[in-house]
Coordinates of N, CA and C and ligand atoms in Angstrom, one line a residue:
X1 N 53.6 25.7 35.5 CA 53.0 25.6 34.4 C 51.4 25.2 34.0
X2 N 51.5 25.8 33.0 CA 49.7 25.7 32.4 C 49.1 24.1 32.7
X3 N 47.7 23.7 32.9 CA 47.2 22.7 32.7 C 46.6 22.3 31.6
X4 N 47.1 21.2 31.1 CA 46.9 21.2 29.5 C 46.1 20.0 29.6
X5 N 45.1 20.0 29.0 CA 43.8 18.8 28.9 C 44.4 18.2 27.9
X6 N 43.9 16.7 28.5 CA 44.4 15.8 27.6 C 43.1 14.6 27.7
X7 N 43.1 14.0 26.6 CA 41.6 13.3 26.0 C 41.5 12.1 27.3
X8 N 42.3 11.8 27.9 CA 41.9 10.8 29.3 C 41.2 11.7 30.5
X9 N 40.9 13.2 30.4 CA 40.1 13.6 31.2 C 38.7 13.9 31.0
X10 N 38.5 13.3 29.1 CA 37.1 13.3 29.1 C 36.4 11.9 29.6
X11 N 35.0 12.4 29.9 CA 34.2 11.4 30.3 C 33.2 11.0 29.3
X12 N 33.3 11.4 28.0 CA 32.3 11.0 27.0 C 31.1 11.6 27.0
X13 N 30.9 12.3 28.1 CA 29.6 13.3 27.5 C 30.1 14.9 27.5
X14 N 29.8 15.1 25.9 CA 30.1 16.0 25.3 C 30.2 17.6 25.9
X15 N 28.9 17.7 26.4 CA 28.8 18.9 27.1 C 29.1 19.0 28.6
X16 N 29.5 18.1 29.1 CA 29.9 18.2 30.7 C 31.5 18.3 30.0
X17 N 32.1 17.6 29.4 CA 33.6 17.8 28.9 C 34.0 19.1 28.5
X18 N 32.8 20.0 27.6 CA 33.2 21.2 27.5 C 33.4 22.1 28.7
X19 N 32.5 22.1 29.6 CA 32.5 22.7 30.6 C 33.6 22.6 31.5
X20 N 34.1 21.1 31.4 CA 35.0 20.9 32.4 C 36.6 21.5 31.8
X21 N 36.4 21.7 30.6 CA 37.4 22.4 30.0 C 37.8 23.9 30.2
X22 N 36.1 24.5 29.8 CA 36.2 25.6 30.7 C 37.0 26.1 32.0
X23 N 36.7 25.2 32.8 CA 36.8 25.6 34.2 C 38.6 25.1 34.6
X24 N 39.0 24.3 33.6 CA 40.6 24.7 33.7 C 40.9 25.7 32.8
X25 N 40.3 26.2 31.8 CA 40.9 27.6 31.4 C 41.2 28.8 32.6
X26 N 39.5 28.5 33.5 CA 39.7 29.7 34.9 C 41.0 29.3 36.0
X27 N 41.1 27.8 35.8 CA 42.0 27.6 36.7 C 43.6 28.2 36.3
X28 N 43.8 27.9 34.8 CA 44.7 28.5 34.1 C 45.2 29.7 34.3
X29 N 44.0 30.5 34.7 CA 44.2 32.2 34.6 C 44.8 32.8 35.5
X30 N 44.5 31.5 36.8 CA 45.2 31.9 38.1 C 46.4 31.8 38.4
X31 N 47.0 31.3 37.1 CA 48.5 31.0 37.2 C 49.5 32.5 37.0
X32 N 48.7 33.5 36.3 CA 49.3 34.5 35.9 C 49.0 35.7 36.7
X33 N 47.6 35.4 37.7 CA 46.8 36.5 38.5 C 48.0 36.9 39.2
X34 N 48.0 38.4 39.7 CA 49.0 38.9 40.8 C 47.4 39.3 41.7
X35 N 47.7 40.3 42.9 CA 47.5 40.6 43.6 C 46.0 41.4 43.5
X36 N 46.2 42.2 42.4 CA 45.3 42.9 41.8 C 43.9 42.3 41.4
X37 N 44.1 41.0 40.3 CA 43.7 40.2 39.7 C 42.8 39.1 40.0
X38 N 43.8 38.7 41.0 CA 43.0 37.5 41.6 C 41.7 37.8 42.0
X39 N 41.4 38.2 42.5 CA 39.6 38.4 43.0 C 38.7 38.4 42.2
X40 N 38.9 38.8 40.9 CA 38.4 38.8 39.7 C 38.2 37.5 39.4
X41 N 39.6 37.1 39.4 CA 39.2 35.7 38.5 C 38.6 34.6 39.3
X42 N 39.2 34.7 40.6 CA 38.5 33.9 41.4 C 37.0 34.1 41.5
X43 N 36.4 35.1 41.6 CA 35.0 35.3 41.4 C 34.5 34.5 40.4
X44 N 35.2 34.8 39.0 CA 34.6 34.3 37.8 C 34.8 32.9 37.7
X45 N 36.0 32.0 38.3 CA 35.8 30.9 38.5 C 34.9 30.3 39.4
X46 N 34.2 30.7 40.6 CA 33.4 30.5 41.5 C 32.3 30.5 40.5
X47 N 31.5 31.7 40.1 CA 30.3 31.7 39.2 C 30.3 30.7 38.2
X48 N 31.5 30.6 37.5 CA 31.2 29.3 36.3 C 31.1 28.1 37.1
X49 N 32.2 27.6 38.1 CA 32.0 26.2 38.6 C 30.6 26.4 39.5
X50 N 29.8 26.7 40.1 CA 28.3 26.4 40.6 C 27.5 26.6 39.4
X51 N 27.6 26.7 38.4 CA 27.0 27.0 37.3 C 26.9 25.5 36.9
X52 N 28.1 25.3 36.4 CA 28.5 23.8 36.1 C 28.1 22.7 36.9
X53 N 28.0 23.0 38.0 CA 27.8 21.7 39.4 C 26.2 21.8 39.4
X54 N 25.5 23.0 39.0 CA 24.3 22.9 39.4 C 23.1 22.2 37.7
X55 N 24.1 22.7 36.9 CA 23.7 22.0 35.9 C 23.9 20.3 36.1
X56 N 25.3 19.9 36.4 CA 25.5 18.7 36.4 C 24.6 18.2 37.3
X57 N 24.4 18.6 38.5 CA 23.6 17.7 39.2 C 22.2 17.7 38.8
X58 N 21.9 18.9 38.5 CA 20.0 18.6 37.6 C 20.4 17.1 36.7
X59 N 21.2 17.4 36.0 CA 21.3 16.1 34.8 C 21.3 14.8 35.7
X60 N 22.2 14.8 36.5 CA 22.0 13.6 37.2 C 20.9 12.9 38.0
X61 N 19.9 14.2 38.5 CA 18.8 13.7 39.0 C 17.8 13.2 37.7
X62 N 17.9 14.0 36.7 CA 17.0 13.8 35.4 C 17.5 12.4 35.3
X63 N 19.0 11.9 35.0 CA 19.1 10.7 34.6 C 19.0 9.5 35.8
X64 N 18.3 9.9 36.9 CA 17.8 8.9 37.5 C 19.6 8.1 38.4
X65 N 20.3 9.3 39.0 CA 21.8 8.3 39.3 C 21.5 8.3 40.9
X66 N 22.1 7.1 41.3 CA 21.4 6.7 42.3 C 22.4 7.7 43.6
X67 N 23.2 8.1 43.4 CA 24.5 8.8 43.9 C 24.5 10.4 43.9
X68 N 23.2 10.6 43.1 CA 23.2 12.2 43.1 C 23.2 13.0 44.3
X69 N 23.1 12.3 45.0 CA 22.8 13.4 46.6 C 24.5 13.6 47.1
X70 N 24.9 12.4 47.1 CA 26.6 12.6 47.6 C 27.2 13.4 46.7
X71 N 27.2 13.3 45.6 CA 27.6 13.8 44.3 C 27.7 15.4 44.5
X72 N 26.5 16.0 44.9 CA 25.8 17.1 45.1 C 27.1 17.6 46.6
X73 N 27.2 17.0 47.7 CA 27.7 17.2 48.3 C 28.8 17.2 48.6
X74 N 29.5 16.7 47.2 CA 31.1 17.0 47.0 C 31.3 18.4 46.6
X75 N 30.2 18.7 45.6 CA 30.0 20.0 45.2 C 30.5 21.1 46.1
X76 N 29.6 20.9 47.0 CA 29.1 22.1 48.1 C 30.4 22.2 48.5
X77 N 30.9 21.1 49.1 CA 32.3 21.3 50.0 C 33.3 21.9 49.2
X78 N 33.6 21.6 47.7 CA 34.2 21.8 47.1 C 34.2 23.6 47.2
X79 N 32.8 24.2 46.6 CA 32.6 25.5 46.7 C 33.1 26.2 48.1
X80 N 32.3 25.4 49.2 CA 33.1 26.1 50.5 C 34.7 26.1 50.6
X81 N 35.3 25.3 50.0 CA 37.0 25.6 50.2 C 37.0 26.7 49.4
X82 N 36.4 26.9 48.0 CA 36.9 27.9 47.4 C 36.5 29.3 48.0
X83 N 35.1 29.4 48.8 CA 35.0 30.6 49.4 C 36.1 30.8 50.4
X84 N 36.4 29.9 51.0 CA 37.2 30.1 52.0 C 38.7 30.6 51.4
X85 N 39.3 30.5 50.7 CA 40.1 31.1 49.7 C 40.1 32.5 49.6
X86 N 38.5 32.8 49.2 CA 38.4 34.0 48.6 C 38.4 35.1 50.1
X87 N 37.7 34.5 50.8 CA 37.9 35.2 52.0 C 39.4 35.4 52.6
X88 N 40.5 34.4 52.5 CA 41.9 34.6 52.6 C 42.3 35.7 51.7
X89 N 41.9 35.6 50.5 CA 42.2 36.7 49.6 C 41.6 38.0 49.8
X90 N 40.8 37.9 50.4 CA 40.1 39.7 50.9 C 40.8 40.1 52.2
X91 N 41.7 39.2 53.1 CA 42.1 39.5 54.0 C 43.4 39.7 54.0
X92 N 44.1 39.8 52.3 CA 45.2 40.2 51.6 C 46.4 39.2 51.6
X93 N 45.9 38.0 51.9 CA 46.7 36.8 51.8 C 46.9 36.6 50.2
X94 N 48.1 36.4 49.7 CA 48.5 36.2 48.2 C 48.0 34.4 48.3
X95 N 46.8 34.3 47.5 CA 46.7 32.6 47.6 C 46.7 32.0 46.0
X96 N 47.0 32.9 45.1 CA 47.2 32.0 44.1 C 47.6 31.0 43.3
X97 N 48.7 30.5 43.8 CA 49.8 30.0 43.9 C 49.2 28.3 44.7
X98 N 48.9 28.5 45.4 CA 48.3 27.7 46.6 C 47.1 27.3 46.1
X99 N 46.1 28.0 45.2 CA 44.9 27.6 44.9 C 44.8 27.1 43.7
X100 N 45.6 27.5 42.6 CA 46.1 27.0 41.6 C 46.6 25.5 41.5
X101 N 47.3 25.4 42.6 CA 48.1 23.9 42.6 C 46.7 23.0 43.4
X102 N 45.8 23.3 44.2 CA 44.8 22.7 44.7 C 43.8 22.0 43.8
X103 N 43.2 23.4 42.7 CA 42.3 23.3 42.0 C 42.4 22.1 41.1
X104 N 43.8 22.2 40.3 CA 44.2 21.1 39.3 C 44.1 19.8 40.1
X105 N 44.7 19.4 41.0 CA 44.4 18.3 41.5 C 43.1 18.2 41.9
X106 N 42.4 18.7 42.6 CA 40.9 18.4 42.8 C 40.1 18.1 41.9
X107 N 40.1 18.7 40.6 CA 39.3 18.6 39.4 C 39.6 17.8 38.8
X108 N 41.1 17.1 38.8 CA 41.2 15.9 38.1 C 40.9 14.8 38.7
X109 N 40.9 14.8 39.9 CA 40.6 13.3 40.4 C 38.7 13.4 40.5
X110 N 38.3 14.6 41.2 CA 36.8 14.7 40.8 C 36.1 14.1 39.8
X111 N 37.1 14.7 38.2 CA 36.5 13.9 37.3 C 36.7 12.5 37.0
X112 N 38.1 12.1 37.5 CA 38.3 10.6 37.1 C 37.7 9.7 38.0
X113 N 37.3 10.1 39.6 CA 36.9 9.3 40.4 C 35.1 9.3 40.5
X114 N 34.7 10.7 40.8 CA 33.3 10.9 41.0 C 32.4 10.8 39.5
X115 N 33.1 11.6 38.7 CA 32.2 12.1 37.5 C 32.2 11.1 36.5
X116 N 33.3 10.2 36.2 CA 33.5 8.7 35.8 C 32.0 7.7 36.4
X117 N 32.1 7.6 37.7 CA 31.4 6.9 38.2 C 29.9 7.1 37.9
X118 N 29.5 8.3 37.7 CA 27.9 8.6 37.3 C 27.7 8.0 35.8
X119 N 28.8 8.2 35.0 CA 28.5 8.0 33.3 C 28.4 6.1 32.9
X120 N 29.4 5.7 34.4 CA 29.3 4.2 34.2 C 28.0 3.8 34.6
X121 N 27.3 4.7 35.4 CA 26.2 4.0 36.0 C 25.0 4.6 35.3
X122 N 24.8 5.6 34.5 CA 23.6 5.9 33.9 C 24.1 6.4 32.3
X123 N 24.7 5.6 31.6 CA 25.4 6.3 30.4 C 23.9 6.3 29.3
X124 N 23.2 5.5 29.4 CA 22.4 5.7 28.2 C 21.3 6.6 28.7
X125 N 21.0 6.8 29.9 CA 20.1 8.0 30.1 C 20.8 9.4 29.6
X126 N 22.2 9.6 30.4 CA 22.5 10.3 30.0 C 22.9 11.2 28.8
X127 N 23.3 10.2 27.6 CA 23.1 10.0 26.3 C 21.8 10.6 25.9
X128 N 20.9 9.8 25.9 CA 19.9 10.3 25.6 C 19.2 11.7 25.9
X129 N 19.2 12.3 27.3 CA 19.1 13.6 27.7 C 19.8 14.7 27.1
X130 N 21.4 14.5 26.4 CA 21.9 15.4 26.2 C 21.9 15.5 24.6
X131 N 21.5 14.2 23.8 CA 21.2 14.7 22.3 C 20.5 14.8 22.3
X132 N 19.1 15.0 23.1 CA 17.6 15.8 22.6 C 18.0 16.9 22.7
X133 N 17.5 17.7 21.5 CA 17.9 18.8 20.9 C 16.6 19.9 21.2
X134 N 15.5 19.2 21.6 CA 14.3 20.0 21.3 C 14.3 21.3 21.9
X135 N 13.5 21.9 21.7 CA 13.6 23.3 22.4 C 12.8 23.2 23.9
X136 N 12.1 22.3 24.2 CA 11.5 22.2 25.1 C 11.9 20.9 26.1
X137 N 13.1 20.5 25.3 CA 14.0 19.3 26.0 C 14.8 19.9 27.3
X138 N 14.9 18.9 28.2 CA 15.9 19.3 29.7 C 17.0 20.2 29.1
X139 N 17.7 19.7 28.3 CA 18.8 20.5 27.8 C 19.0 21.8 27.4
X140 N 18.2 22.1 26.7 CA 18.2 23.4 26.7 C 17.1 24.3 27.4
X141 N 16.3 23.9 28.2 CA 15.8 24.7 29.4 C 17.1 24.8 30.5
X142 N 17.9 23.5 30.4 CA 18.7 23.6 31.9 C 19.9 24.8 31.1
X143 N 20.5 24.9 30.2 CA 21.3 25.6 29.9 C 20.6 26.8 30.0
X144 N 19.5 27.2 29.7 CA 19.2 28.6 29.7 C 19.3 28.6 31.4
X145 N 18.6 27.6 31.8 CA 18.7 28.3 33.3 C 19.7 28.3 34.1
X146 N 20.8 27.6 33.9 CA 22.1 27.5 35.1 C 23.2 28.5 34.1
X147 N 23.2 28.9 32.9 CA 24.3 29.7 32.3 C 23.7 30.8 31.6
X148 N 22.3 30.8 31.7 CA 21.7 32.5 31.4 C 21.9 32.8 30.0
Ligands
LIG1 FE1 30.9 16.6 39.2

């Protein structure tokens, strides 16, 4: 069954919520993937997730979040796990179902525990940074850098 976004997954920072929704779409694409399409779906998922993590980490540093370092380590750990699934897939293992189950659980847990924590800690800074739409502002520059 596909993951269906519900409002309690929102952390209240629109730009991050939109990116999380995109990741859910990528996770859902795995549900219908077969051995010949899993590699591509997985690659797209990893690339998008890496961009999102880099964007979010940069935002946390910009906002002065005390635990930006540990948060970044959690992301790195997750990417490592994804890479190991990629390796299993390349060795011919059918990883889609296992991966699909792990990803949904991980993402929801991460959003509700780790992401919500930074919003509570630096809410005012975050809102100021993400609502500054100036051409040379952090948001415009970072979207270009991390998402091309
Ligand atoms: Fe995060």
